[in-house]
Each structure stands twice: as structure tokens, then as C-alpha cells.
PDB file of C-alpha atoms in Angstrom:
ATOM      1  CA  MET A1259       0.000   0.000   0.000  1.00 59.00           C
ATOM      2  CA  SER A1260       1.166   3.509  -0.784  1.00 62.00           C
ATOM      3  CA  ALA A1261       1.648   5.731   2.253  1.00 65.00           C
ATOM      4  CA  GLU A1262      -0.799   8.121   0.595  1.00 67.00           C
ATOM      5  CA  PHE A1263      -3.551   5.522   0.137  1.00 70.00           C
ATOM      6  CA  PRO A1264      -6.531   5.907   0.453  1.00 76.00           C
ATOM      7  CA  SER A1265      -6.458   9.709   0.300  1.00 83.00           C
ATOM      8  CA  VAL A1266      -5.114   9.683  -3.291  1.00 84.00           C
ATOM      9  CA  ARG A1267      -7.761   8.139  -5.545  1.00 87.00           C
ATOM     10  CA  PRO A1268      -7.339   8.996  -9.249  1.00 91.00           C
ATOM     11  CA  ARG A1269     -10.681   7.328  -9.983  1.00 91.00           C
ATOM     12  CA  ARG A1270     -12.441  10.365  -8.490  1.00 93.00           C
ATOM     13  CA  LEU A1271     -11.751  12.149 -11.775  1.00 96.00           C
ATOM     14  CA  ARG A1272     -13.333   9.333 -13.826  1.00 96.00           C
ATOM     15  CA  THR A1273     -16.677   9.042 -12.055  1.00 96.00           C
ATOM     16  CA  THR A1274     -19.037  10.665 -14.596  1.00 97.00           C
ATOM     17  CA  PRO A1275     -19.018  11.738 -18.244  1.00 95.00           C
ATOM     18  CA  ALA A1276     -19.060  15.369 -17.101  1.00 97.00           C
ATOM     19  CA  MET A1277     -16.053  14.821 -14.826  1.00 96.00           C
ATOM     20  CA  ARG A1278     -14.103  13.015 -17.535  1.00 96.00           C
ATOM     21  CA  ARG A1279     -14.910  15.787 -20.002  1.00 95.00           C
ATOM     22  CA  LEU A1280     -13.802  18.439 -17.509  1.00 97.00           C
ATOM     23  CA  VAL A1281     -10.333  16.948 -16.977  1.00 97.00           C
ATOM     24  CA  ALA A1282      -9.649  15.577 -20.475  1.00 96.00           C
ATOM     25  CA  GLU A1283      -6.068  16.381 -21.454  1.00 96.00           C
ATOM     26  CA  THR A1284      -6.568  15.948 -25.201  1.00 97.00           C
ATOM     27  CA  ARG A1285      -9.471  17.360 -27.178  1.00 95.00           C
ATOM     28  CA  LEU A1286     -10.441  16.851 -30.785  1.00 97.00           C
ATOM     29  CA  HIS A1287     -12.042  19.658 -32.756  1.00 97.00           C
ATOM     30  CA  PRO A1288     -13.514  19.467 -36.271  1.00 98.00           C
ATOM     31  CA  ALA A1289     -11.327  22.383 -37.396  1.00 98.00           C
ATOM     32  CA  GLU A1290      -8.264  20.155 -36.933  1.00 98.00           C
ATOM     33  CA  LEU A1291      -9.528  17.544 -39.400  1.00 98.00           C
ATOM     34  CA  ILE A1292      -8.736  17.430 -43.127  1.00 98.00           C
ATOM     35  CA  LEU A1293     -10.653  15.313 -45.637  1.00 98.00           C
ATOM     36  CA  PRO A1294      -8.651  13.574 -48.399  1.00 98.00           C
ATOM     37  CA  ALA A1295     -10.815  13.352 -51.535  1.00 97.00           C
ATOM     38  CA  PHE A1296     -10.317  11.715 -54.934  1.00 96.00           C
ATOM     39  CA  VAL A1297     -11.698  13.034 -58.222  1.00 97.00           C
ATOM     40  CA  ARG A1298     -11.565  10.925 -61.380  1.00 96.00           C
ATOM     41  CA  GLU A1299     -11.606  12.181 -64.920  1.00 96.00           C
ATOM     42  CA  GLY A1300     -14.238  10.857 -67.311  1.00 93.00           C
ATOM     43  CA  ILE A1301     -16.769   9.274 -64.954  1.00 95.00           C
ATOM     44  CA  THR A1302     -20.413  10.284 -64.619  1.00 96.00           C
ATOM     45  CA  GLU A1303     -21.173   8.627 -61.274  1.00 97.00           C
ATOM     46  CA  PRO A1304     -19.041   8.287 -58.130  1.00 97.00           C
ATOM     47  CA  ARG A1305     -17.029   5.079 -58.220  1.00 95.00           C
ATOM     48  CA  PRO A1306     -16.728   3.168 -54.915  1.00 95.00           C
ATOM     49  CA  ILE A1307     -13.238   2.143 -53.820  1.00 94.00           C
ATOM     50  CA  GLY A1308     -13.530  -1.526 -52.896  1.00 91.00           C
ATOM     51  CA  SER A1309     -10.768  -1.584 -50.298  1.00 93.00           C
ATOM     52  CA  MET A1310     -11.990   1.617 -48.639  1.00 93.00           C
ATOM     53  CA  PRO A1311     -15.689   1.152 -47.771  1.00 95.00           C
ATOM     54  CA  GLY A1312     -17.541   4.467 -47.803  1.00 95.00           C
ATOM     55  CA  VAL A1313     -14.883   6.272 -49.885  1.00 95.00           C
ATOM     56  CA  VAL A1314     -15.361   6.986 -53.593  1.00 96.00           C
ATOM     57  CA  GLN A1315     -13.667   8.441 -56.616  1.00 96.00           C
ATOM     58  CA  HIS A1316     -15.751  11.560 -57.181  1.00 97.00           C
ATOM     59  CA  THR A1317     -17.013  13.176 -60.313  1.00 98.00           C
ATOM     60  CA  ARG A1318     -16.419  16.907 -60.471  1.00 97.00           C
ATOM     61  CA  ASP A1319     -20.027  17.527 -59.467  1.00 97.00           C
ATOM     62  CA  THR A1320     -20.037  15.134 -56.512  1.00 98.00           C
ATOM     63  CA  LEU A1321     -16.713  16.559 -55.350  1.00 98.00           C
ATOM     64  CA  ARG A1322     -18.312  19.993 -55.226  1.00 98.00           C
ATOM     65  CA  ARG A1323     -21.083  18.612 -53.047  1.00 98.00           C
ATOM     66  CA  ALA A1324     -18.587  16.814 -50.815  1.00 98.00           C
ATOM     67  CA  ALA A1325     -16.678  20.076 -50.351  1.00 98.00           C
ATOM     68  CA  VAL A1326     -19.851  21.895 -49.329  1.00 98.00           C
ATOM     69  CA  GLU A1327     -20.689  19.100 -46.873  1.00 98.00           C
ATOM     70  CA  ALA A1328     -17.174  19.321 -45.430  1.00 98.00           C
ATOM     71  CA  ALA A1329     -17.430  23.080 -45.001  1.00 98.00           C
ATOM     72  CA  GLU A1330     -20.822  22.758 -43.333  1.00 98.00           C
ATOM     73  CA  ALA A1331     -19.371  20.150 -40.950  1.00 98.00           C
ATOM     74  CA  GLY A1332     -16.809  22.704 -39.815  1.00 98.00           C
ATOM     75  CA  ILE A1333     -13.702  20.704 -40.681  1.00 98.00           C
ATOM     76  CA  GLY A1334     -10.490  22.529 -41.424  1.00 98.00           C
ATOM     77  CA  GLY A1335      -9.593  21.534 -44.949  1.00 98.00           C
ATOM     78  CA  ILE A1336      -9.783  19.209 -47.931  1.00 98.00           C
ATOM     79  CA  MET A1337      -6.842  17.535 -49.687  1.00 98.00           C
ATOM     80  CA  LEU A1338      -7.486  16.791 -53.363  1.00 98.00           C
ATOM     81  CA  PHE A1339      -6.060  13.915 -55.410  1.00 96.00           C
ATOM     82  CA  GLY A1340      -6.622  13.707 -59.158  1.00 96.00           C
ATOM     83  CA  VAL A1341      -7.078  10.488 -61.138  1.00 94.00           C
ATOM     84  CA  PRO A1342      -6.490  11.228 -64.841  1.00 94.00           C
ATOM     85  CA  ALA A1343      -7.875   9.316 -67.807  1.00 92.00           C
ATOM     86  CA  VAL A1344      -4.410   9.006 -69.338  1.00 93.00           C
ATOM     87  CA  GLN A1345      -1.095   8.363 -67.608  1.00 92.00           C
ATOM     88  CA  ASP A1346       2.311   8.696 -69.238  1.00 93.00           C
ATOM     89  CA  ALA A1347       6.000   8.488 -68.376  1.00 92.00           C
ATOM     90  CA  THR A1348       6.343  12.064 -67.122  1.00 92.00           C
ATOM     91  CA  GLY A1349       2.866  12.616 -65.671  1.00 94.00           C
ATOM     92  CA  THR A1350       1.788  15.213 -68.231  1.00 95.00           C
ATOM     93  CA  ALA A1351      -1.712  15.531 -66.791  1.00 95.00           C
ATOM     94  CA  GLY A1352      -0.223  16.747 -63.534  1.00 95.00           C
ATOM     95  CA  THR A1353       0.991  19.971 -65.142  1.00 96.00           C
ATOM     96  CA  ASP A1354      -1.819  20.518 -67.641  1.00 97.00           C
ATOM     97  CA  PRO A1355      -3.775  23.608 -66.525  1.00 97.00           C
ATOM     98  CA  GLU A1356      -6.884  21.762 -67.717  1.00 97.00           C
ATOM     99  CA  GLY A1357      -5.894  18.519 -66.012  1.00 97.00           C
ATOM    100  CA  ILE A1358      -8.366  16.908 -63.636  1.00 97.00           C
ATOM    101  CA  LEU A1359      -6.611  17.992 -60.436  1.00 98.00           C
ATOM    102  CA  GLN A1360      -6.370  21.623 -61.507  1.00 98.00           C
ATOM    103  CA  LEU A1361     -10.027  21.615 -62.589  1.00 98.00           C
ATOM    104  CA  ALA A1362     -11.003  20.094 -59.245  1.00 98.00           C
ATOM    105  CA  VAL A1363      -9.103  22.785 -57.350  1.00 98.00           C
ATOM    106  CA  ARG A1364     -10.957  25.483 -59.290  1.00 98.00           C
ATOM    107  CA  ASP A1365     -14.270  23.736 -58.683  1.00 98.00           C
ATOM    108  CA  VAL A1366     -13.775  23.431 -54.949  1.00 98.00           C
ATOM    109  CA  VAL A1367     -12.401  26.936 -54.469  1.00 98.00           C
ATOM    110  CA  SER A1368     -15.319  28.399 -56.420  1.00 97.00           C
ATOM    111  CA  GLU A1369     -17.761  26.352 -54.349  1.00 96.00           C
ATOM    112  CA  VAL A1370     -16.456  26.932 -50.808  1.00 97.00           C
ATOM    113  CA  GLY A1371     -14.051  29.856 -51.193  1.00 90.00           C
ATOM    114  CA  ASP A1372     -12.189  30.381 -47.944  1.00 90.00           C
ATOM    115  CA  GLU A1373     -14.587  28.299 -45.819  1.00 96.00           C
ATOM    116  CA  LEU A1374     -12.141  25.408 -46.206  1.00 97.00           C
ATOM    117  CA  VAL A1375      -8.391  25.372 -46.672  1.00 98.00           C
ATOM    118  CA  VAL A1376      -8.105  23.783 -50.107  1.00 98.00           C
ATOM    119  CA  MET A1377      -5.013  21.605 -50.532  1.00 98.00           C
ATOM    120  CA  SER A1378      -3.703  19.587 -53.449  1.00 97.00           C
ATOM    121  CA  ASP A1379      -1.384  16.612 -53.626  1.00 96.00           C
ATOM    122  CA  LEU A1380       1.804  17.593 -55.399  1.00 97.00           C
ATOM    123  CA  CYS A1381       3.217  14.319 -56.671  1.00 94.00           C
ATOM    124  CA  LEU A1382       3.485  12.433 -59.950  1.00 91.00           C
ATOM    125  CA  ASP A1383       2.429   8.929 -58.912  1.00 90.00           C
ATOM    126  CA  GLU A1384      -1.236   9.423 -59.876  1.00 89.00           C
ATOM    127  CA  PHE A1385      -0.200  10.704 -63.300  1.00 92.00           C
ATOM    128  CA  THR A1386       2.637   8.387 -64.372  1.00 92.00           C
ATOM    129  CA  ASP A1387       2.193   5.085 -66.196  1.00 88.00           C
ATOM    130  CA  HIS A1388       4.939   3.519 -64.066  1.00 89.00           C
ATOM    131  CA  GLY A1389       3.374   4.651 -60.789  1.00 80.00           C
ATOM    132  CA  HIS A1390       6.491   6.197 -59.281  1.00 86.00           C
ATOM    133  CA  CYS A1391       6.522   9.624 -57.667  1.00 85.00           C
ATOM    134  CA  GLY A1392       8.983  11.063 -60.159  1.00 89.00           C
ATOM    135  CA  VAL A1393      10.666  10.952 -63.539  1.00 91.00           C
ATOM    136  CA  LEU A1394      12.628   7.786 -64.252  1.00 93.00           C
ATOM    137  CA  ALA A1395      16.286   7.738 -65.273  1.00 93.00           C
ATOM    138  CA  ALA A1396      17.570   5.414 -67.998  1.00 93.00           C
ATOM    139  CA  ASP A1397      18.335   2.714 -65.424  1.00 92.00           C
ATOM    140  CA  GLY A1398      14.780   2.775 -64.067  1.00 89.00           C
ATOM    141  CA  SER A1399      15.597   4.652 -60.868  1.00 92.00           C
ATOM    142  CA  VAL A1400      13.761   7.836 -59.888  1.00 92.00           C
ATOM    143  CA  ASP A1401      15.765  10.865 -61.006  1.00 95.00           C
ATOM    144  CA  ASN A1402      15.584  13.272 -58.066  1.00 96.00           C
ATOM    145  CA  ASP A1403      16.595  16.491 -59.833  1.00 96.00           C
ATOM    146  CA  ALA A1404      14.592  15.900 -63.014  1.00 96.00           C
ATOM    147  CA  THR A1405      11.595  15.229 -60.789  1.00 96.00           C
ATOM    148  CA  LEU A1406      12.095  18.544 -59.001  1.00 97.00           C
ATOM    149  CA  GLU A1407      11.659  20.362 -62.313  1.00 97.00           C
ATOM    150  CA  ARG A1408       8.276  18.667 -62.744  1.00 97.00           C
ATOM    151  CA  TYR A1409       7.288  19.491 -59.150  1.00 97.00           C
ATOM    152  CA  ALA A1410       8.039  23.156 -59.760  1.00 98.00           C
ATOM    153  CA  GLU A1411       5.716  23.129 -62.779  1.00 97.00           C
ATOM    154  CA  MET A1412       3.011  21.322 -60.814  1.00 98.00           C
ATOM    155  CA  ALA A1413       3.205  23.816 -57.965  1.00 98.00           C
ATOM    156  CA  VAL A1414       2.653  26.762 -60.280  1.00 98.00           C
ATOM    157  CA  VAL A1415      -0.342  25.284 -62.128  1.00 98.00           C
ATOM    158  CA  GLN A1416      -1.956  24.250 -58.842  1.00 98.00           C
ATOM    159  CA  ALA A1417      -1.409  27.725 -57.412  1.00 98.00           C
ATOM    160  CA  ASP A1418      -2.750  29.287 -60.613  1.00 98.00           C
ATOM    161  CA  ALA A1419      -5.889  27.196 -60.049  1.00 98.00           C
ATOM    162  CA  GLY A1420      -6.303  28.818 -56.638  1.00 98.00           C
ATOM    163  CA  VAL A1421      -5.098  26.194 -54.169  1.00 98.00           C
ATOM    164  CA  HIS A1422      -4.239  27.442 -50.679  1.00 98.00           C
ATOM    165  CA  LEU A1423      -1.659  24.791 -49.759  1.00 98.00           C
ATOM    166  CA  VAL A1424       0.338  22.420 -51.961  1.00 98.00           C
ATOM    167  CA  GLY A1425       1.309  19.076 -50.474  1.00 97.00           C
ATOM    168  CA  PRO A1426       4.583  17.743 -51.927  1.00 97.00           C
ATOM    169  CA  SER A1427       4.504  14.062 -51.032  1.00 93.00           C
ATOM    170  CA  GLY A1428       7.195  12.537 -53.231  1.00 92.00           C
ATOM    171  CA  MET A1429      10.074  12.631 -50.716  1.00 93.00           C
ATOM    172  CA  MET A1430      12.541  14.062 -53.219  1.00 93.00           C
ATOM    173  CA  ASP A1431      15.566  15.792 -51.684  1.00 95.00           C
ATOM    174  CA  GLY A1432      15.223  19.571 -51.994  1.00 97.00           C
ATOM    175  CA  GLN A1433      11.570  19.514 -53.049  1.00 97.00           C
ATOM    176  CA  VAL A1434      10.390  22.218 -50.653  1.00 98.00           C
ATOM    177  CA  ALA A1435      13.090  24.693 -51.694  1.00 98.00           C
ATOM    178  CA  VAL A1436      12.430  24.193 -55.401  1.00 98.00           C
ATOM    179  CA  ILE A1437       8.671  24.500 -54.981  1.00 98.00           C
ATOM    180  CA  ARG A1438       8.973  27.605 -52.805  1.00 98.00           C
ATOM    181  CA  ALA A1439      11.217  29.276 -55.361  1.00 98.00           C
ATOM    182  CA  ALA A1440       8.861  28.405 -58.221  1.00 98.00           C
ATOM    183  CA  LEU A1441       5.802  29.688 -56.375  1.00 98.00           C
ATOM    184  CA  ASP A1442       7.495  32.938 -55.419  1.00 98.00           C
ATOM    185  CA  ALA A1443       8.820  33.523 -58.926  1.00 98.00           C
ATOM    186  CA  ALA A1444       5.288  33.058 -60.303  1.00 98.00           C
ATOM    187  CA  GLY A1445       3.828  35.595 -57.865  1.00 98.00           C
ATOM    188  CA  HIS A1446       2.291  33.024 -55.515  1.00 98.00           C
ATOM    189  CA  GLN A1447       4.023  34.126 -52.334  1.00 98.00           C
ATOM    190  CA  ASP A1448       0.863  33.452 -50.307  1.00 97.00           C
ATOM    191  CA  THR A1449       0.475  29.843 -51.439  1.00 98.00           C
ATOM    192  CA  GLY A1450       1.676  27.659 -48.580  1.00 98.00           C
ATOM    193  CA  ILE A1451       3.496  24.342 -48.479  1.00 98.00           C
ATOM    194  CA  LEU A1452       2.387  21.384 -46.379  1.00 98.00           C
ATOM    195  CA  ALA A1453       5.521  19.250 -46.610  1.00 97.00           C
ATOM    196  CA  TYR A1454       5.302  15.477 -46.323  1.00 96.00           C
ATOM    197  CA  THR A1455       8.360  15.500 -44.100  1.00 97.00           C
ATOM    198  CA  ALA A1456       8.391  11.957 -42.756  1.00 97.00           C
ATOM    199  CA  LYS A1457       6.674   9.699 -45.279  1.00 95.00           C
ATOM    200  CA  TYR A1458       7.544   6.081 -44.729  1.00 97.00           C
ATOM    201  CA  ALA A1459       7.734   3.216 -47.239  1.00 94.00           C
ATOM    202  CA  SER A1460       4.693   1.650 -45.624  1.00 93.00           C
ATOM    203  CA  ALA A1461       2.525  -1.394 -46.295  1.00 89.00           C
ATOM    204  CA  PHE A1462      -0.459   0.670 -45.147  1.00 88.00           C
ATOM    205  CA  PHE A1463      -0.670   2.548 -48.469  1.00 85.00           C
ATOM    206  CA  GLY A1464      -2.163  -0.406 -50.356  1.00 78.00           C
ATOM    207  CA  PRO A1465      -5.803   0.734 -50.631  1.00 81.00           C
ATOM    208  CA  PHE A1466      -4.684   4.215 -51.682  1.00 75.00           C
ATOM    209  CA  ARG A1467      -3.119   2.751 -54.792  1.00 78.00           C
ATOM    210  CA  GLU A1468      -6.525   1.439 -55.815  1.00 77.00           C
ATOM    211  CA  ALA A1469      -8.010   4.859 -55.052  1.00 79.00           C
ATOM    212  CA  VAL A1470      -5.681   6.663 -57.466  1.00 73.00           C
ATOM    213  CA  GLY A1471      -5.416   3.919 -60.069  1.00 71.00           C
ATOM    214  CA  SER A1472      -1.693   3.461 -59.453  1.00 75.00           C
ATOM    215  CA  SER A1473       0.173   1.206 -61.854  1.00 70.00           C
ATOM    216  CA  LEU A1474       3.219   0.900 -59.586  1.00 69.00           C
ATOM    217  CA  LYS A1475       5.455  -2.106 -60.014  1.00 73.00           C
ATOM    218  CA  GLY A1476       8.025  -2.620 -57.308  1.00 71.00           C
ATOM    219  CA  ASP A1477       8.277  -0.261 -54.366  1.00 79.00           C
ATOM    220  CA  ARG A1478       9.359   3.228 -53.301  1.00 84.00           C
ATOM    221  CA  LYS A1479      11.990   2.261 -50.769  1.00 82.00           C
ATOM    222  CA  THR A1480      14.751   4.288 -52.439  1.00 87.00           C
ATOM    223  CA  TYR A1481      12.998   7.580 -51.697  1.00 85.00           C
ATOM    224  CA  GLN A1482      10.453   7.036 -48.920  1.00 91.00           C
ATOM    225  CA  GLN A1483      11.795   6.549 -45.413  1.00 93.00           C
ATOM    226  CA  ASP A1484      12.730   3.199 -43.914  1.00 96.00           C
ATOM    227  CA  PRO A1485      10.207   2.225 -41.191  1.00 96.00           C
ATOM    228  CA  ALA A1486      13.172   1.230 -39.014  1.00 96.00           C
ATOM    229  CA  ASN A1487      14.447   4.818 -38.781  1.00 97.00           C
ATOM    230  CA  ALA A1488      13.325   7.551 -36.408  1.00 97.00           C
ATOM    231  CA  ARG A1489      16.263   9.946 -36.145  1.00 96.00           C
ATOM    232  CA  GLU A1490      16.257  10.397 -39.906  1.00 96.00           C
ATOM    233  CA  SER A1491      12.833  12.064 -39.708  1.00 97.00           C
ATOM    234  CA  LEU A1492      14.317  14.858 -37.589  1.00 98.00           C
ATOM    235  CA  ARG A1493      16.917  15.475 -40.294  1.00 97.00           C
ATOM    236  CA  GLU A1494      14.103  15.701 -42.851  1.00 97.00           C
ATOM    237  CA  LEU A1495      12.256  18.114 -40.550  1.00 98.00           C
ATOM    238  CA  ALA A1496      15.244  20.435 -40.239  1.00 98.00           C
ATOM    239  CA  GLN A1497      15.714  20.438 -44.003  1.00 97.00           C
ATOM    240  CA  ASP A1498      12.056  21.102 -44.832  1.00 98.00           C
ATOM    241  CA  VAL A1499      11.759  23.941 -42.329  1.00 98.00           C
ATOM    242  CA  ALA A1500      14.986  25.523 -43.583  1.00 98.00           C
ATOM    243  CA  GLU A1501      13.660  25.306 -47.155  1.00 98.00           C
ATOM    244  CA  GLY A1502      10.434  27.122 -46.297  1.00 98.00           C
ATOM    245  CA  ALA A1503       7.789  24.558 -45.288  1.00 98.00           C
ATOM    246  CA  ASP A1504       4.777  26.198 -43.645  1.00 98.00           C
ATOM    247  CA  LEU A1505       3.487  22.951 -42.133  1.00 98.00           C
ATOM    248  CA  VAL A1506       5.039  19.488 -41.908  1.00 98.00           C
ATOM    249  CA  MET A1507       3.483  16.043 -41.891  1.00 97.00           C
ATOM    250  CA  VAL A1508       4.069  12.466 -40.762  1.00 98.00           C
ATOM    251  CA  LYS A1509       2.577   9.663 -42.881  1.00 97.00           C
ATOM    252  CA  PRO A1510       1.276   7.116 -41.861  1.00 97.00           C
ATOM    253  CA  ALA A1511       0.030   8.200 -38.455  1.00 97.00           C
ATOM    254  CA  MET A1512      -1.043   5.310 -36.265  1.00 96.00           C
ATOM    255  CA  SER A1513       2.035   3.094 -36.632  1.00 95.00           C
ATOM    256  CA  TYR A1514       4.305   6.132 -36.320  1.00 98.00           C
ATOM    257  CA  LEU A1515       2.961   7.910 -33.251  1.00 98.00           C
ATOM    258  CA  ASP A1516       6.477   7.982 -31.811  1.00 98.00           C
ATOM    259  CA  ILE A1517       7.595   9.910 -34.904  1.00 98.00           C
ATOM    260  CA  VAL A1518       4.640  12.286 -34.585  1.00 98.00           C
ATOM    261  CA  ARG A1519       5.703  13.018 -31.000  1.00 98.00           C
ATOM    262  CA  GLN A1520       9.362  13.557 -31.908  1.00 98.00           C
ATOM    263  CA  ILE A1521       8.478  15.852 -34.794  1.00 98.00           C
ATOM    264  CA  ALA A1522       5.958  17.767 -32.661  1.00 98.00           C
ATOM    265  CA  ASP A1523       8.508  18.288 -29.917  1.00 98.00           C
ATOM    266  CA  ALA A1524      11.074  19.669 -32.374  1.00 98.00           C
ATOM    267  CA  SER A1525       9.037  21.508 -34.998  1.00 98.00           C
ATOM    268  CA  PRO A1526       8.698  25.312 -35.075  1.00 98.00           C
ATOM    269  CA  VAL A1527       5.777  24.987 -37.537  1.00 98.00           C
ATOM    270  CA  PRO A1528       2.429  23.150 -37.239  1.00 98.00           C
ATOM    271  CA  VAL A1529       2.556  19.354 -37.448  1.00 98.00           C
ATOM    272  CA  ALA A1530       0.008  17.236 -39.318  1.00 98.00           C
ATOM    273  CA  ALA A1531      -0.391  13.470 -39.548  1.00 98.00           C
ATOM    274  CA  TYR A1532      -2.140  11.372 -42.196  1.00 97.00           C
ATOM    275  CA  GLN A1533      -4.335   8.491 -41.057  1.00 98.00           C
ATOM    276  CA  VAL A1534      -3.805   6.529 -44.241  1.00 96.00           C
ATOM    277  CA  SER A1535      -5.940   4.199 -46.323  1.00 94.00           C
ATOM    278  CA  GLY A1536      -4.738   0.968 -44.757  1.00 95.00           C
ATOM    279  CA  GLU A1537      -5.370   2.272 -41.266  1.00 96.00           C
ATOM    280  CA  TYR A1538      -8.871   3.282 -42.324  1.00 97.00           C
ATOM    281  CA  ALA A1539      -9.525  -0.042 -44.069  1.00 96.00           C
ATOM    282  CA  MET A1540      -8.479  -2.127 -41.063  1.00 97.00           C
ATOM    283  CA  VAL A1541     -10.914  -0.363 -38.753  1.00 97.00           C
ATOM    284  CA  GLU A1542     -13.748  -0.570 -41.274  1.00 97.00           C
ATOM    285  CA  ALA A1543     -13.116  -4.283 -41.889  1.00 97.00           C
ATOM    286  CA  ALA A1544     -12.969  -5.136 -38.189  1.00 98.00           C
ATOM    287  CA  ALA A1545     -16.106  -3.111 -37.485  1.00 98.00           C
ATOM    288  CA  ALA A1546     -17.959  -4.767 -40.377  1.00 97.00           C
ATOM    289  CA  ASN A1547     -17.197  -8.127 -38.789  1.00 97.00           C
ATOM    290  CA  GLY A1548     -18.494  -6.967 -35.422  1.00 98.00           C
ATOM    291  CA  TRP A1549     -15.101  -7.288 -33.783  1.00 98.00           C
ATOM    292  CA  ILE A1550     -14.837  -3.667 -32.590  1.00 98.00           C
ATOM    293  CA  GLU A1551     -17.166  -0.743 -31.891  1.00 98.00           C
ATOM    294  CA  ARG A1552     -16.786   1.397 -34.979  1.00 98.00           C
ATOM    295  CA  GLU A1553     -17.515   4.932 -33.725  1.00 98.00           C
ATOM    296  CA  ARG A1554     -15.588   4.502 -30.481  1.00 97.00           C
ATOM    297  CA  THR A1555     -12.628   3.158 -32.447  1.00 98.00           C
ATOM    298  CA  ILE A1556     -12.684   6.047 -34.909  1.00 98.00           C
ATOM    299  CA  LEU A1557     -12.562   8.628 -32.136  1.00 98.00           C
ATOM    300  CA  GLU A1558      -9.977   6.656 -30.164  1.00 98.00           C
ATOM    301  CA  THR A1559      -7.622   6.471 -33.136  1.00 98.00           C
ATOM    302  CA  LEU A1560      -8.001  10.178 -33.864  1.00 98.00           C
ATOM    303  CA  THR A1561      -7.467  11.047 -30.197  1.00 98.00           C
ATOM    304  CA  SER A1562      -4.279   8.987 -30.137  1.00 98.00           C
ATOM    305  CA  ILE A1563      -2.902  10.909 -33.114  1.00 98.00           C
ATOM    306  CA  ARG A1564      -3.843  14.228 -31.531  1.00 98.00           C
ATOM    307  CA  ARG A1565      -2.385  13.153 -28.181  1.00 98.00           C
ATOM    308  CA  ALA A1566       0.903  12.281 -29.886  1.00 98.00           C
ATOM    309  CA  GLY A1567       1.188  15.909 -30.968  1.00 98.00           C
ATOM    310  CA  ALA A1568      -0.449  16.252 -34.383  1.00 98.00           C
ATOM    311  CA  GLU A1569      -2.283  19.550 -34.696  1.00 98.00           C
ATOM    312  CA  GLN A1570      -3.974  18.635 -37.970  1.00 98.00           C
ATOM    313  CA  ILE A1571      -5.158  15.156 -38.967  1.00 98.00           C
ATOM    314  CA  LEU A1572      -5.915  13.955 -42.482  1.00 98.00           C
ATOM    315  CA  THR A1573      -8.568  11.275 -42.168  1.00 98.00           C
ATOM    316  CA  TYR A1574     -11.214   9.757 -44.419  1.00 97.00           C
ATOM    317  CA  TRP A1575     -13.580  10.025 -41.453  1.00 98.00           C
ATOM    318  CA  ALA A1576     -13.166  13.817 -41.181  1.00 98.00           C
ATOM    319  CA  VAL A1577     -16.783  14.757 -41.882  1.00 98.00           C
ATOM    320  CA  GLU A1578     -18.272  11.847 -39.945  1.00 98.00           C
ATOM    321  CA  ALA A1579     -15.980  12.439 -36.979  1.00 98.00           C
ATOM    322  CA  ALA A1580     -16.893  16.134 -36.961  1.00 98.00           C
ATOM    323  CA  GLY A1581     -20.502  15.097 -36.508  1.00 97.00           C
ATOM    324  CA  MET A1582     -19.567  12.857 -33.594  1.00 97.00           C
ATOM    325  CA  LEU A1583     -17.718  15.715 -31.909  1.00 96.00           C
ATOM    326  CA  ARG A1584     -20.676  18.109 -31.906  1.00 86.00           C
TER     327      ARG A1584
END
């Protein structure tokens, strides 16, 4: 027995819902949530994503409606991913001003204006026929510096379309600096950068590849981080901040909560985390089988990410979770 027992009883602060709410150390708010959304070129009806129950590839019209719903739910932002009709070796559709992602940005901005922070994925994997995040060299490897030239072009066309934040997710060395310089040179000094600072070569990305129609063969281990490494993410953080990142992100979230905490403790800029497709799919599958309580699990996972230090959370449950938090 402790010398203080029984005068010290922590259970006193757990007795009622009101008491637990009063002393909660971590709180979720809808404004911290960001909805990832997919828009596909050339479809007339939303197309369900089999491995992500409840998530679809939108048409331009249904994406507009989803953006309005997100704004009305009070969430903080929407991250857009484009799925083009045609992919090629250099991801041409990613820099076409009339490409599906740029059109979607214009659609969403015109629909919700500044009610949501509109973000766009800045990467080539959705647009290339090989599925890699960059331009390939003659030996089949991803050419870092040639890819940066494409990223600079992508940043400018996305900013021209009106996006508020670009999200470079390719994990190329120097990507933030090159994008910042391109945006500034094009007069887009107010367009921000949400840098994918610690993006790991994770098995949890599988359903996402269905969502964007990825044709990837092989893996991305030569440019995404090794799941075994933690200290390396702090080096990436220092580099991204020095190059001008306005926010930084850890991806995935739930299997990397230790990385979220380390980044949050060290970062001078806001820290986001992405609850990725595989994390979403596991919860949905377990809930569908009756093995877990779905809504409690959703909020528990989001609370864990927030507790680890993420100030913004990308989650496919953003709108639904916002409703639960009211």
C-alpha cells in the first residue's frame, strides 16, 4: 500500500461523463480535421473504392457537393487527389492547366471559397504510367533532380488554379526549396506548403493505390523513409523547415505515433499526420465483422494521433468524426 492511500484516488476524476470531459487532457475539434478526396476524370457517377468502404472516386459535381458538406461540418480543410484518364511516363496531366486535379481545385475553391483550406497533392504517382513519384532515369531509378523540375511546374499550375496549400509528397531531396522558389517567382508568395516531411515506405498505403489507379510495379523504398528509422525524420524536418515549409506532416500516423511526438517536440511549424488508407480499411473491416465498436474506435484512433502531438489530422472520417464531436 502507498503511504498516501486511500487519500489519493485517481478514480475520483473518472466518475461521470461530465467529470471526464472536464479533466480531459486531449481534445479533438472538427477544425483540426482534413478530408482527403479523390476526383476521377471521365466518370459520370461516383465510383466506390472496394478496399476503402464508404470512400469513392468523385465526379467533379459530386466533389463539389462533398466540399460543401465538409465546409458545413466545420472541418479545417480538404486535400485533393486527381485520377487522370491518361497516364504517361512524365505525368503530363499533372501539369496541364486543364488537367483533372487543376479543374477540381478550381471547382472546390469556387464552391467553398475560404470556408475550407483547399489543398492539393503535389506528386506524380497518380499521373505516371509507371506509378512512381517522379521521372525515371535510364536505369529505371527515380531521377531526383529531373523530378524537381516537374514538381516546380506542378506547384505553379496548382497555385494558378487557386489552391491554398500544396502538399509535396514525393520525398525528393530539396523539393520544398524548389517548390517555394517556383511559387514565389510566379507571384504566388501566399500559397503555402504542407511538406510530407516523414513519409515512410509503408505497407499501409495499399488501398490508396486502388483509389488513385496506381500502376506501380516494385516499391518506393529508395525515396520514402525506412520504417526502421526515427532519427532520420528529424533530419528531414530540419531540411524542410529551412527550405520554407509552412506545415510538416508524418505519414502514416497510427504506426508512427512515436515519430509524430518527436516531430511535434522539435518543430517550429504546425505538425500534421495522415491516417492513411490501410489504417482506415483495417478499422472498417474489423467493425464490419463486429469485432470492434466502430464509432468509439474512430474517435480513439483520432485522439491517439492528436495526443501524440499532431495539430492537424488527415482522415477519411473527417466529416463523420466532426458530426460525432458536436
